[in-house]
Coordinates of C-alpha atoms in Angstrom, one line a residue:
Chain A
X62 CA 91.8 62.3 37.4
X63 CA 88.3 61.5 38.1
X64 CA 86.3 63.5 40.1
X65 CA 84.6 61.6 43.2
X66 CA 80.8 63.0 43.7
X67 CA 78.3 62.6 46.0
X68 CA 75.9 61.0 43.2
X69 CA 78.6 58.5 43.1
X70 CA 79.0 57.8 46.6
X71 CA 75.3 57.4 46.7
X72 CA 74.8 54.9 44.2
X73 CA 78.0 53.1 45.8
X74 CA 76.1 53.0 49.0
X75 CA 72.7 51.7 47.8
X76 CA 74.5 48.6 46.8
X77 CA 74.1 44.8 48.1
X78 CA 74.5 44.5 51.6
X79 CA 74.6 48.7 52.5
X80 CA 71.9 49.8 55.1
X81 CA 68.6 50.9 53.1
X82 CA 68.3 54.1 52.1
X83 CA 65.0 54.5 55.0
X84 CA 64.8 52.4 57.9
X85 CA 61.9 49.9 57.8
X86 CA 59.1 51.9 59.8
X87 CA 56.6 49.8 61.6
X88 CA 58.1 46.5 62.6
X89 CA 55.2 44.5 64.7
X90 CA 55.5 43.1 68.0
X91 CA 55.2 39.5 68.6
X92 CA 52.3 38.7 69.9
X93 CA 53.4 37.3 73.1
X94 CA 55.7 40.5 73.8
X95 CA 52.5 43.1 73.8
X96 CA 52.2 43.2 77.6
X97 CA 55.5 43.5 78.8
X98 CA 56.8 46.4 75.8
X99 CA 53.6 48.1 77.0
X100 CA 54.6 47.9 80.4
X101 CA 58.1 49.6 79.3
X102 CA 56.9 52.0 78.0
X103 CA 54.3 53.4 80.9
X104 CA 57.0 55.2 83.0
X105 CA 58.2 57.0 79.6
X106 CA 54.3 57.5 78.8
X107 CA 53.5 58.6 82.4
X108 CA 56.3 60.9 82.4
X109 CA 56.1 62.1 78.9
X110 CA 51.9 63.3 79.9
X111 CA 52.4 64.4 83.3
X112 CA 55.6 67.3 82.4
X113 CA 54.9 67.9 78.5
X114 CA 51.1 67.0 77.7
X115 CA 49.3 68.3 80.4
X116 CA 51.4 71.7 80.7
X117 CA 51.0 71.6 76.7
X118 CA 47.3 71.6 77.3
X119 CA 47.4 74.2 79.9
X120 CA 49.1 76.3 77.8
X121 CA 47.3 76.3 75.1
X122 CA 43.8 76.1 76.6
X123 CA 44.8 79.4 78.7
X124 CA 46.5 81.6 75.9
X125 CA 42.5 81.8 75.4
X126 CA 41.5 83.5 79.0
X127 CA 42.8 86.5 81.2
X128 CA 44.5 84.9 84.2
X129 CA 46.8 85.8 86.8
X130 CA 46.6 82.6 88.9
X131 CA 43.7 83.9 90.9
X132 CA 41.2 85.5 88.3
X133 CA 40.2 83.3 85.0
X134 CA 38.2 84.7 82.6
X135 CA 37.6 83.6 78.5
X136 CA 38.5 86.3 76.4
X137 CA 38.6 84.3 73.2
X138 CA 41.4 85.2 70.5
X139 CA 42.1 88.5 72.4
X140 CA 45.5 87.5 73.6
X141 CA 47.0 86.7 70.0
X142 CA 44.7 89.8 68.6
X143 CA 46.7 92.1 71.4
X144 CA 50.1 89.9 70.5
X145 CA 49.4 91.1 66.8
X146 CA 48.9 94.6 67.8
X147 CA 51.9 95.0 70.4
X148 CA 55.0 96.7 68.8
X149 CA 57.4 94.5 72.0
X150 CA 55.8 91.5 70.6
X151 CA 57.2 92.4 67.0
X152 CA 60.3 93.5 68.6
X153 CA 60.8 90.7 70.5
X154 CA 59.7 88.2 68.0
X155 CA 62.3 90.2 65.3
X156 CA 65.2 89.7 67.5
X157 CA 64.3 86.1 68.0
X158 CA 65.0 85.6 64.3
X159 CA 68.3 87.7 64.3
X160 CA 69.2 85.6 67.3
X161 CA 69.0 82.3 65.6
X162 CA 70.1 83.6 62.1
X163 CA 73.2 84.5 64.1
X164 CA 73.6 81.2 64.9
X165 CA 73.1 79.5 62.1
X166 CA 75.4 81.6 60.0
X167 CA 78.2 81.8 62.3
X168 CA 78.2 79.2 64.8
X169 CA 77.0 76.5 62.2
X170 CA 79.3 77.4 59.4
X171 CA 82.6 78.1 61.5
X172 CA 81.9 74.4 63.8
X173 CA 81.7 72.7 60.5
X174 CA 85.0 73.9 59.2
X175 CA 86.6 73.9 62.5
X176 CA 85.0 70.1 63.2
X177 CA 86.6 69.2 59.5
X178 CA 89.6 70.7 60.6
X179 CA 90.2 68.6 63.4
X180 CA 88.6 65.6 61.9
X181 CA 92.4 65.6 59.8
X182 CA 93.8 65.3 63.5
X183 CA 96.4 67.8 63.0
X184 CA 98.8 67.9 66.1
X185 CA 97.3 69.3 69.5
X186 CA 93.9 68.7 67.7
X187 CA 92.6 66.9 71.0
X188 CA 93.7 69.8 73.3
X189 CA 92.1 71.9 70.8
X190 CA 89.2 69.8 70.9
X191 CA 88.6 70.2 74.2
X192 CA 89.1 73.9 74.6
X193 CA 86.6 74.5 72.0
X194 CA 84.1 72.3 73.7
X195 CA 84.5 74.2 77.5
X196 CA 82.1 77.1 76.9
X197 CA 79.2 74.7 75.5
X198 CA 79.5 72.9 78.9
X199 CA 79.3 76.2 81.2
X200 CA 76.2 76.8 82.5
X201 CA 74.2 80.1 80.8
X202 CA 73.9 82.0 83.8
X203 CA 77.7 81.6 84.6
X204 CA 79.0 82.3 81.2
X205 CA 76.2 85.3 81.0
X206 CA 77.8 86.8 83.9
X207 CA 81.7 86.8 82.3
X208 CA 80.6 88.2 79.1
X209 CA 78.6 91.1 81.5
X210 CA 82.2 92.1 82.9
X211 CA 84.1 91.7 79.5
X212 CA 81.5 94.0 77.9
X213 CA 81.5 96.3 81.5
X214 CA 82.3 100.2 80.1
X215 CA 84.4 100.7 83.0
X216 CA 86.5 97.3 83.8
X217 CA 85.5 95.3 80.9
X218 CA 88.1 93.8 78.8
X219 CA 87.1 94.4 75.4
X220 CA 87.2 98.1 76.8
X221 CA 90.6 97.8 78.2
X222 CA 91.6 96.0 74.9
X223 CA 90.3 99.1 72.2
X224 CA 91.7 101.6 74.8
X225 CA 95.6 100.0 74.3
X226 CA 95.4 99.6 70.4
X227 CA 94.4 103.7 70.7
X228 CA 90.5 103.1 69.8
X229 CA 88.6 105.8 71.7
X230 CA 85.8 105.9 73.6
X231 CA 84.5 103.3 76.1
X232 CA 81.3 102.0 75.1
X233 CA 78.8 100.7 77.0
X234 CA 78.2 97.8 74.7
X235 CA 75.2 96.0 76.6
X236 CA 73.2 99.3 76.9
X237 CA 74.0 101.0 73.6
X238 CA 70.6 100.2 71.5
X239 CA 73.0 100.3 68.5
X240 CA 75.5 98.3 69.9
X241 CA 73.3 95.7 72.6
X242 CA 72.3 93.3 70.7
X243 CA 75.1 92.9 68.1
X244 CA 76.6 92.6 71.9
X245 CA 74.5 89.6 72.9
X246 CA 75.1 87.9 69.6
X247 CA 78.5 88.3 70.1
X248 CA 78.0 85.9 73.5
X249 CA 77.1 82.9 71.8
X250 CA 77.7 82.9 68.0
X251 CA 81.0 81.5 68.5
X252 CA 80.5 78.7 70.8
X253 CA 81.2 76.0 68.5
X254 CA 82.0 72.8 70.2
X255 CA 79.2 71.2 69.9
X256 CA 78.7 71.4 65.9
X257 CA 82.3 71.0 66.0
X258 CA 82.2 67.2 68.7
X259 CA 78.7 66.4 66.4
X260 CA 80.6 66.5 62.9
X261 CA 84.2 65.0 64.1
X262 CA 81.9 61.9 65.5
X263 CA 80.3 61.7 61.6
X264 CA 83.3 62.1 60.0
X265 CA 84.5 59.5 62.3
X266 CA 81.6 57.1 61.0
X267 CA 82.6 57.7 56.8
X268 CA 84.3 54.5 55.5
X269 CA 88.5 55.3 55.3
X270 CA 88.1 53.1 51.3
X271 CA 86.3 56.1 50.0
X272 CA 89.1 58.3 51.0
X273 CA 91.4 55.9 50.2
X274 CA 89.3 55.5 46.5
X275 CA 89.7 59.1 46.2
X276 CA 93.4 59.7 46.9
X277 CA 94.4 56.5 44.2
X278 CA 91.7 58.4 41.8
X279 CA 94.4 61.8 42.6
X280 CA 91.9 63.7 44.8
X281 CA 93.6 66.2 46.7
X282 CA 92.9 66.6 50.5
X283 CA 90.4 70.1 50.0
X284 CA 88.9 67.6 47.2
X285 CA 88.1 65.3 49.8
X286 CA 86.8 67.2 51.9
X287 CA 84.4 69.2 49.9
X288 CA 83.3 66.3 47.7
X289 CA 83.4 63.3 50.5
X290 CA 83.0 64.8 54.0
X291 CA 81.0 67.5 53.1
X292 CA 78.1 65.9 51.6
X293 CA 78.3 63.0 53.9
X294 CA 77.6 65.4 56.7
X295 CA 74.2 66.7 55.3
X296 CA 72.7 64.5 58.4
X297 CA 74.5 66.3 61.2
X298 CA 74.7 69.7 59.3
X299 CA 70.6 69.8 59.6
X300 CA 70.8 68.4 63.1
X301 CA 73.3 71.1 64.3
X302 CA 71.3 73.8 62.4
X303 CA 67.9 72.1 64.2
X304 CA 69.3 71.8 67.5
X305 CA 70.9 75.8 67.1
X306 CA 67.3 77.1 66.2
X307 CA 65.4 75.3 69.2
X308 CA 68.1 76.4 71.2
X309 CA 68.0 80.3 70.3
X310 CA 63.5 80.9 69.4
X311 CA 63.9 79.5 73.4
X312 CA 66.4 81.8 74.5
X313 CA 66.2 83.5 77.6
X314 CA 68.7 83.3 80.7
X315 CA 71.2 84.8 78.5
X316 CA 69.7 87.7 77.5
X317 CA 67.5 88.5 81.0
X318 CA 71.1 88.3 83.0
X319 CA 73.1 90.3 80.5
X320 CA 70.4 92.9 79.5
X321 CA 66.8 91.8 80.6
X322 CA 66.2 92.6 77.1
X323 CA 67.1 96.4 77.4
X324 CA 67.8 99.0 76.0
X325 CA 64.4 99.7 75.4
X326 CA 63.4 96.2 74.2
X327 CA 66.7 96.2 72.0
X328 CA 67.5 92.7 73.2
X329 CA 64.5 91.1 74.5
X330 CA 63.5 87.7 73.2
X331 CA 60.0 86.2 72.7
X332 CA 61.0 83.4 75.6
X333 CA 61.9 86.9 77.9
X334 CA 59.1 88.7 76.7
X335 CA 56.6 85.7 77.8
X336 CA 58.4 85.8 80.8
X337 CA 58.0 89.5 81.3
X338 CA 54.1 88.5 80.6
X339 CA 54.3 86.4 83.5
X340 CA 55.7 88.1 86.4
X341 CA 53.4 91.0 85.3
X342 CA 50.4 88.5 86.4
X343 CA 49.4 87.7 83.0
X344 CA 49.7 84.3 82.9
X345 CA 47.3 83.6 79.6
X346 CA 49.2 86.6 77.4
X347 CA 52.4 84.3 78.4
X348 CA 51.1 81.3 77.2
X349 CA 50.2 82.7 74.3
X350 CA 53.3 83.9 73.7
X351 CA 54.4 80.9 74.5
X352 CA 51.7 79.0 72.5
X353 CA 53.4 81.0 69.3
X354 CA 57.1 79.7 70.1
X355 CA 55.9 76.2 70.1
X356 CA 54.5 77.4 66.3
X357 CA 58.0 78.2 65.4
X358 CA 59.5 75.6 66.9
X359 CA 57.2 72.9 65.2
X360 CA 57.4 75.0 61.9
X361 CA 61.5 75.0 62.2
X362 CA 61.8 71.4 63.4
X363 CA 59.6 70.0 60.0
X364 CA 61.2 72.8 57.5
X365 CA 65.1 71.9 58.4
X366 CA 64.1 68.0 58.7
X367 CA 62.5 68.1 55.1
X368 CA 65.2 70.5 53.2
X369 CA 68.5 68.3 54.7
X370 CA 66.2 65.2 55.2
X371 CA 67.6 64.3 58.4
X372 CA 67.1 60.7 59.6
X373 CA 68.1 59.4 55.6
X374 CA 71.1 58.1 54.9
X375 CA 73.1 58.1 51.7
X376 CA 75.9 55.7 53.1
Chain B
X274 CA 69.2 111.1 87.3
X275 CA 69.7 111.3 83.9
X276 CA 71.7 114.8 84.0
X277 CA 74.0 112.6 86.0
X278 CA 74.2 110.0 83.8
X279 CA 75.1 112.8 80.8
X280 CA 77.7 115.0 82.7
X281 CA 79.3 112.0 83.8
X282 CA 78.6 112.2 87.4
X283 CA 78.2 108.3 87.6
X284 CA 80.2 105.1 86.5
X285 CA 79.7 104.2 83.2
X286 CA 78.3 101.0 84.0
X287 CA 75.6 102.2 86.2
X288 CA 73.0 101.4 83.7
X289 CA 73.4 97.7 84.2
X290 CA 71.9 98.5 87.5
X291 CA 74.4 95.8 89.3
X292 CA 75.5 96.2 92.8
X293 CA 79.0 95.1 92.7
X294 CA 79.0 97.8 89.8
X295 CA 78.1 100.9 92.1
X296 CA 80.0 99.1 95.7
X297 CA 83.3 98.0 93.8
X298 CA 84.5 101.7 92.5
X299 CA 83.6 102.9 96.1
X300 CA 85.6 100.5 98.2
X301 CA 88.2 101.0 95.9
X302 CA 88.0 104.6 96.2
X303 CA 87.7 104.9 92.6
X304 CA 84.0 106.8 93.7
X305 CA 83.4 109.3 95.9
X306 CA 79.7 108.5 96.6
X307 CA 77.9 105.5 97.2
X308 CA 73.8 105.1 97.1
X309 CA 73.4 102.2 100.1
X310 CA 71.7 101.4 103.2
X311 CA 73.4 100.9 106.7
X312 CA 73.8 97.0 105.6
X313 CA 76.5 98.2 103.3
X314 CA 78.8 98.9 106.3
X315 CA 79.1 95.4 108.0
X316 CA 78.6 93.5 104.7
X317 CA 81.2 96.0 102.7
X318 CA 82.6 98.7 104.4
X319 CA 84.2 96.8 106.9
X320 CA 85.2 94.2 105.0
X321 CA 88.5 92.8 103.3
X322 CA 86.9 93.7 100.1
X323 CA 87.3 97.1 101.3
X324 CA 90.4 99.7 101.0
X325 CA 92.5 100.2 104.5
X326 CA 90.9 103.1 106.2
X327 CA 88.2 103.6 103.9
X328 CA 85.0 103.3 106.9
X329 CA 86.9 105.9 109.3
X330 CA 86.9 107.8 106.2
X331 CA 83.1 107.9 105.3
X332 CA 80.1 109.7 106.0
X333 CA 76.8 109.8 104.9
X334 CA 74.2 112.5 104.2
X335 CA 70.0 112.5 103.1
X336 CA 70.1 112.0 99.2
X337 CA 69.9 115.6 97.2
X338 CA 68.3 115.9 93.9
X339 CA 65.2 118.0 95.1
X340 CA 64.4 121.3 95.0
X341 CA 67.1 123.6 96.9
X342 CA 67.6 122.8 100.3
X343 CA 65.4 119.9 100.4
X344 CA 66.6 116.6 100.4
X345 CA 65.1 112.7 101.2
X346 CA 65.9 109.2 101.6
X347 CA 64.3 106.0 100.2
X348 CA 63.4 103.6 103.2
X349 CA 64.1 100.1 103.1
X350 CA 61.7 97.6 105.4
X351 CA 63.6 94.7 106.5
X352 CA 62.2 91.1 106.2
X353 CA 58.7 90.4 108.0
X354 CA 56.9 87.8 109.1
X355 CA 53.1 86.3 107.9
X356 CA 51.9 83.1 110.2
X357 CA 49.6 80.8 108.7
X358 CA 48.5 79.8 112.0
X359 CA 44.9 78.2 112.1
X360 CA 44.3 77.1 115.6
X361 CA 44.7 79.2 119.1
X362 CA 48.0 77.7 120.5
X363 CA 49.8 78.1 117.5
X364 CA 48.7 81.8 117.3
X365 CA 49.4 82.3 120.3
X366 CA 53.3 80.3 119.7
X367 CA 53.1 83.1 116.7
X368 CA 52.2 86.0 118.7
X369 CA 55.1 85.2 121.3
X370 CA 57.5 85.2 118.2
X371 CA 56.1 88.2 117.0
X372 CA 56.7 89.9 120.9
X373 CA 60.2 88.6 121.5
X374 CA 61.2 89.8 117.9
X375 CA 60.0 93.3 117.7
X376 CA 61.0 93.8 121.6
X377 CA 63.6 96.4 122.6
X378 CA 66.3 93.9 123.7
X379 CA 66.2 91.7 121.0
X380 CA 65.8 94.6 118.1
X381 CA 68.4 96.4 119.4
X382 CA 70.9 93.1 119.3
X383 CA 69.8 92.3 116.0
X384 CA 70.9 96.2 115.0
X385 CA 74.2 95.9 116.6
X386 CA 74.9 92.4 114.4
X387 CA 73.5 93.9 111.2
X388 CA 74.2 96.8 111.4
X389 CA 71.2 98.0 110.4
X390 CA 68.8 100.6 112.4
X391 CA 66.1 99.2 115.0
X392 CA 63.0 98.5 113.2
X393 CA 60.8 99.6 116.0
X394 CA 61.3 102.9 118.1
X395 CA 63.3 102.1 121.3
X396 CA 64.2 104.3 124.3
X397 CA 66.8 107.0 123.4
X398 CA 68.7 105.7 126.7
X399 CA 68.5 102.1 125.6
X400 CA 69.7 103.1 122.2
X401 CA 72.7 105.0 123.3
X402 CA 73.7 102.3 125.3
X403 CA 73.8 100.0 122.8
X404 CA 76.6 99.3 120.4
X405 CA 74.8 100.9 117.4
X406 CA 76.5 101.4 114.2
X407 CA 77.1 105.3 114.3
X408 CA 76.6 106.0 110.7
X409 CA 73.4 104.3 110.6
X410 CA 72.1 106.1 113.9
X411 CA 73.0 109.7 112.7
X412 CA 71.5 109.0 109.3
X413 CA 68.1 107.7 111.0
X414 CA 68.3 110.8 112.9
X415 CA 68.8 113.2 110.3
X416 CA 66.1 111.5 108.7
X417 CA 63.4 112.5 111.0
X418 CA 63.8 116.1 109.0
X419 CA 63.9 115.3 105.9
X420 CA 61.6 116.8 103.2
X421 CA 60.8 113.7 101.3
X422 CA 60.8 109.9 102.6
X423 CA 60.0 107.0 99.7
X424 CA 59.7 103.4 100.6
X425 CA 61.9 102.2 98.3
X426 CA 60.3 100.7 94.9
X427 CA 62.0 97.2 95.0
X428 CA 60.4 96.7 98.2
X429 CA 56.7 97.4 98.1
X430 CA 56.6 98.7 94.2
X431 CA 55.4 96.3 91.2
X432 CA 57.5 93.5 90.6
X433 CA 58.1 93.8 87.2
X434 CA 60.4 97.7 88.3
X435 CA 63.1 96.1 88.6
X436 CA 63.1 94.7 84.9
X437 CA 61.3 97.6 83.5
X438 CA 63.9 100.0 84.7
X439 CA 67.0 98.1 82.9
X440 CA 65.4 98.0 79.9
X441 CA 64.2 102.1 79.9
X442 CA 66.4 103.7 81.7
X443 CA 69.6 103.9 79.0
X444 CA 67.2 104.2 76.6
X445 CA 65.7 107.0 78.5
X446 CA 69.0 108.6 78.9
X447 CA 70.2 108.0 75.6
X448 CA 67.7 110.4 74.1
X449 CA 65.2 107.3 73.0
X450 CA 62.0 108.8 74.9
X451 CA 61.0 111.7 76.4
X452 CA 60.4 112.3 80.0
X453 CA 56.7 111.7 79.6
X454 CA 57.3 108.8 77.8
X455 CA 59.8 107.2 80.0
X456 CA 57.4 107.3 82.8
X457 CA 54.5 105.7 81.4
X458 CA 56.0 103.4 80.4
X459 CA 57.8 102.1 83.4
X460 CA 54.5 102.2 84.9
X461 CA 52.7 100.3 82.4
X462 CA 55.3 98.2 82.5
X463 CA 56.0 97.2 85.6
X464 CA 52.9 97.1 86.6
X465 CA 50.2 94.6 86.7
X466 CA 48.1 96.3 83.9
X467 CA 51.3 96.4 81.2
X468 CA 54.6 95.1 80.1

């Protein structure tokens, strides 16, 4: 049997009359057209300064000052030198990382396998489809609010469930600081549906003749799926991983309704911590906060994009 | 508080700090005790949500937890007014408001809707001829001796309490911080000058 690789596939697909491996970049405008693509694009332009610039430059001019809305004074760097100094900061910035670790080790992972799965369209694979894809379409307050009463000590489900297989003691998962935020993580981390919709729709996109090459060449179905599928997903695998990590350095309605980022800071995001910033009338320590999630975000968004080189196709 | 917390004297999802936590074991009588204001009794007590009987079974009584003998109550404020008002007809539109609300006929209707006590001091005879809610009354009575009286923190405290508490107080009561340290830091962070 011959084996089927990705190196293959690639060369297969860089042949006469496949897309180009990058997208021509910089295509001019007719000369004539100027005027009314510029006049397209205003609204987008006016809409795109008015809610993301100008609050961008607000934010970071003010992570510079002590404000509270009223007052405004320049203090210079001594917002990030406090941030640098404050143990919540580290805590909050630490769990921000475990957060979206959590994600991308579990959620990613399992949505790929399950999305894979389904992709063979085994029977009740659209029910099942759809029941995965119901708790990515609740809102975050609503679904924060059942896992506060399946984790409630006294009434809570998972409580209920430990007590009849004979586990004992009730915990009080949410306000344990051993237990919290293995608790929160516990929320989210498998809500796959949307890695698992975003890789059915690729696989959906991957020529049948390469499968069909593979199965004449005596590939088995696990062959084909770890040597044709898989590699073919790189695209969607970064863009699930990208979308996961924007998602959780941002995360905050979660955390504030099931904990407010107790016990003792044991949950508490950097989003919830800015937040915290805020309503305490320190609107410049906020921003900087906030000023430092942009950072990550930006820092996250160019890291994933170079290692799976999202936006290049193989195929 | 927090011997409560250890002995078991409270539900085990107190810390959460959630209403429906601390109202459902008590209209269930699951609890023996519940920590509310007169509101409770038309919005809860007297409710389908509660069990058959349970409001001509309860009582209330001034909060202990002090020294001996003494005991206190938090005091709630109900919702207030501020008028922007700039010229002198609409202050005076504002100051009519402000008369018809607060006087003895209309205070004393809005107590026998809600429930709640008369938020200014009417006559005894005008009181006791209304349709007040007994257990409110006798409680705002007994209140006159009382050793302590708090306005209640959620109400004219910091606004960052109510945030700073759920995040201290299991840690607090899980052995995480001493008293002292508890309390500064709820103040520092709730406050203006912390987090």
């Amino acid at each position: 049997m011959s084996t089927v690789t990705s190196h293959r596939l690639t060369r297969r697909a860089a042949g006469p009359g496949r897309r180009p491996a990058r997208a021509a970049a910089g295509t001019p405008v007719p000369r004539g057209m100027r005027g009314p693509v510029a006049l397209s694009l205003l609204p987008g332009l006016v809409l795109f300064g008015t809610f993301f610039l100008v609050p961008f430059a607000v934010l970071a001019v003010t992570a510079f000052a002590e404000w509270g809305g009223l007052d405004f004074t320049w203090t210079g760097a001594e917002n990030y030198r406090r941030m640098f100094t404050d143990p919540v900061f580290f805590k909050a910035f630490g769990n921000t990382l475990f957060y979206a670790a959590a994600s991308v080790l579990v959620q990613v992972p399992l949505g790929i396998a399950v999305g894979m799965v389904l992709a063979l369209r085994p029977r009740g694979w659209k029910a099942l489809r759809t029941i995965i894809f119901v708790p990515f379409v609740i809102s975050g307050a609503a679904y924060a609010l059942i896992f506060s009463m399946f984790y409630n000590p006294r009434s809570g489900l998972l409580n209920n469930v430990l007590g009849a297989l004979g586990m004992p003691g009730a915990r009080d998962w949410l306000f344990e600081t051993a237990t919290a935020r293995w608790a929160v993580a516990g929320t989210f981390v498998f809500i796959i549906g949307f890695v698992v919709v975003l890789v059915m729709a690729e696989i959906a996109s991957i020529p049948r003749e390469l499968y069909e090459a593979a199965s004449v060449d005596g590939a088995t179905t696990w062959q084909q799926l770890t040597r044709i599928t898989l590699p073919l997903l790189r695209n969607v695998i970064g863009t699930a991983i990208l979308i996961r990590l924007l998602v959780d350095i941002g995360m905050f309605d979660l955390v504030f309704i099931l904990t407010a980022g107790g016990p003792d800071d044991a949950t508490a995001t950097l989003a919830l911590y800015a937040y915290r910033a805020y309503v305490a009338g320190q609107w410049g320590y906020a921003n900087a906060i906030g000023s430092i999630i942009i950072l990550i975000g930006l820092v996250l968004i160019l890291t994933v994009r170079r290692a799976f080189r999202i936006g290049e196709r193989t195929l | 508080m927090r011997d409560w917390h250890l002995e078991g004297w409270v539900n085990a999802d107190a810390f959460s700090g959630d209403f429906q936590n601390a109202a459902a074991p008590y209209l269930t009588e699951e609890a023996a005790m519940v920590a509310n204001g007169p509101w409770f009794v038309s919005t809860n007590l007297r409710t389908d949500a509660a069990a058959p009987g349970l409001y001509e079974h309860t009582g209330y009584a001034p909060a202990p937890g002090w020294t001996e003998g003494e005991r206190g109550s938090v005091v709630v404020s109900g919702a207030g007014w501020v008028s922007g008002a700039a010229d002198e007809r609409e202050a005076e539109a504002v100051e009519a408001f402000v008369k018809f609300m607060t006087s003895e006929a209309e205070v004393l209707t809005q107590a026998e809707q809600t429930g709640a006590n008369p938020p200014v001091q009417v006559a005894p005879e005008a009181a006791a001829a209304a349709d007040l809610e007994p257990l409110s009354t006798g409680l705002a009575a007994e209140a006159a001796d009382l050793t302590y009286r708090y306005p209640h923190a959620r109400v004219l405290g910091p606004a960052g309490l109510d945030s700073a508490w759920k995040n201290l107080w299991p840690a607090y009561v899980e052995g995480d911080m001493t008293t002292d340290e508890f309390l500064q830091r709820l103040t520092d962070d709730s406050s203006a000058d912390g987090l």
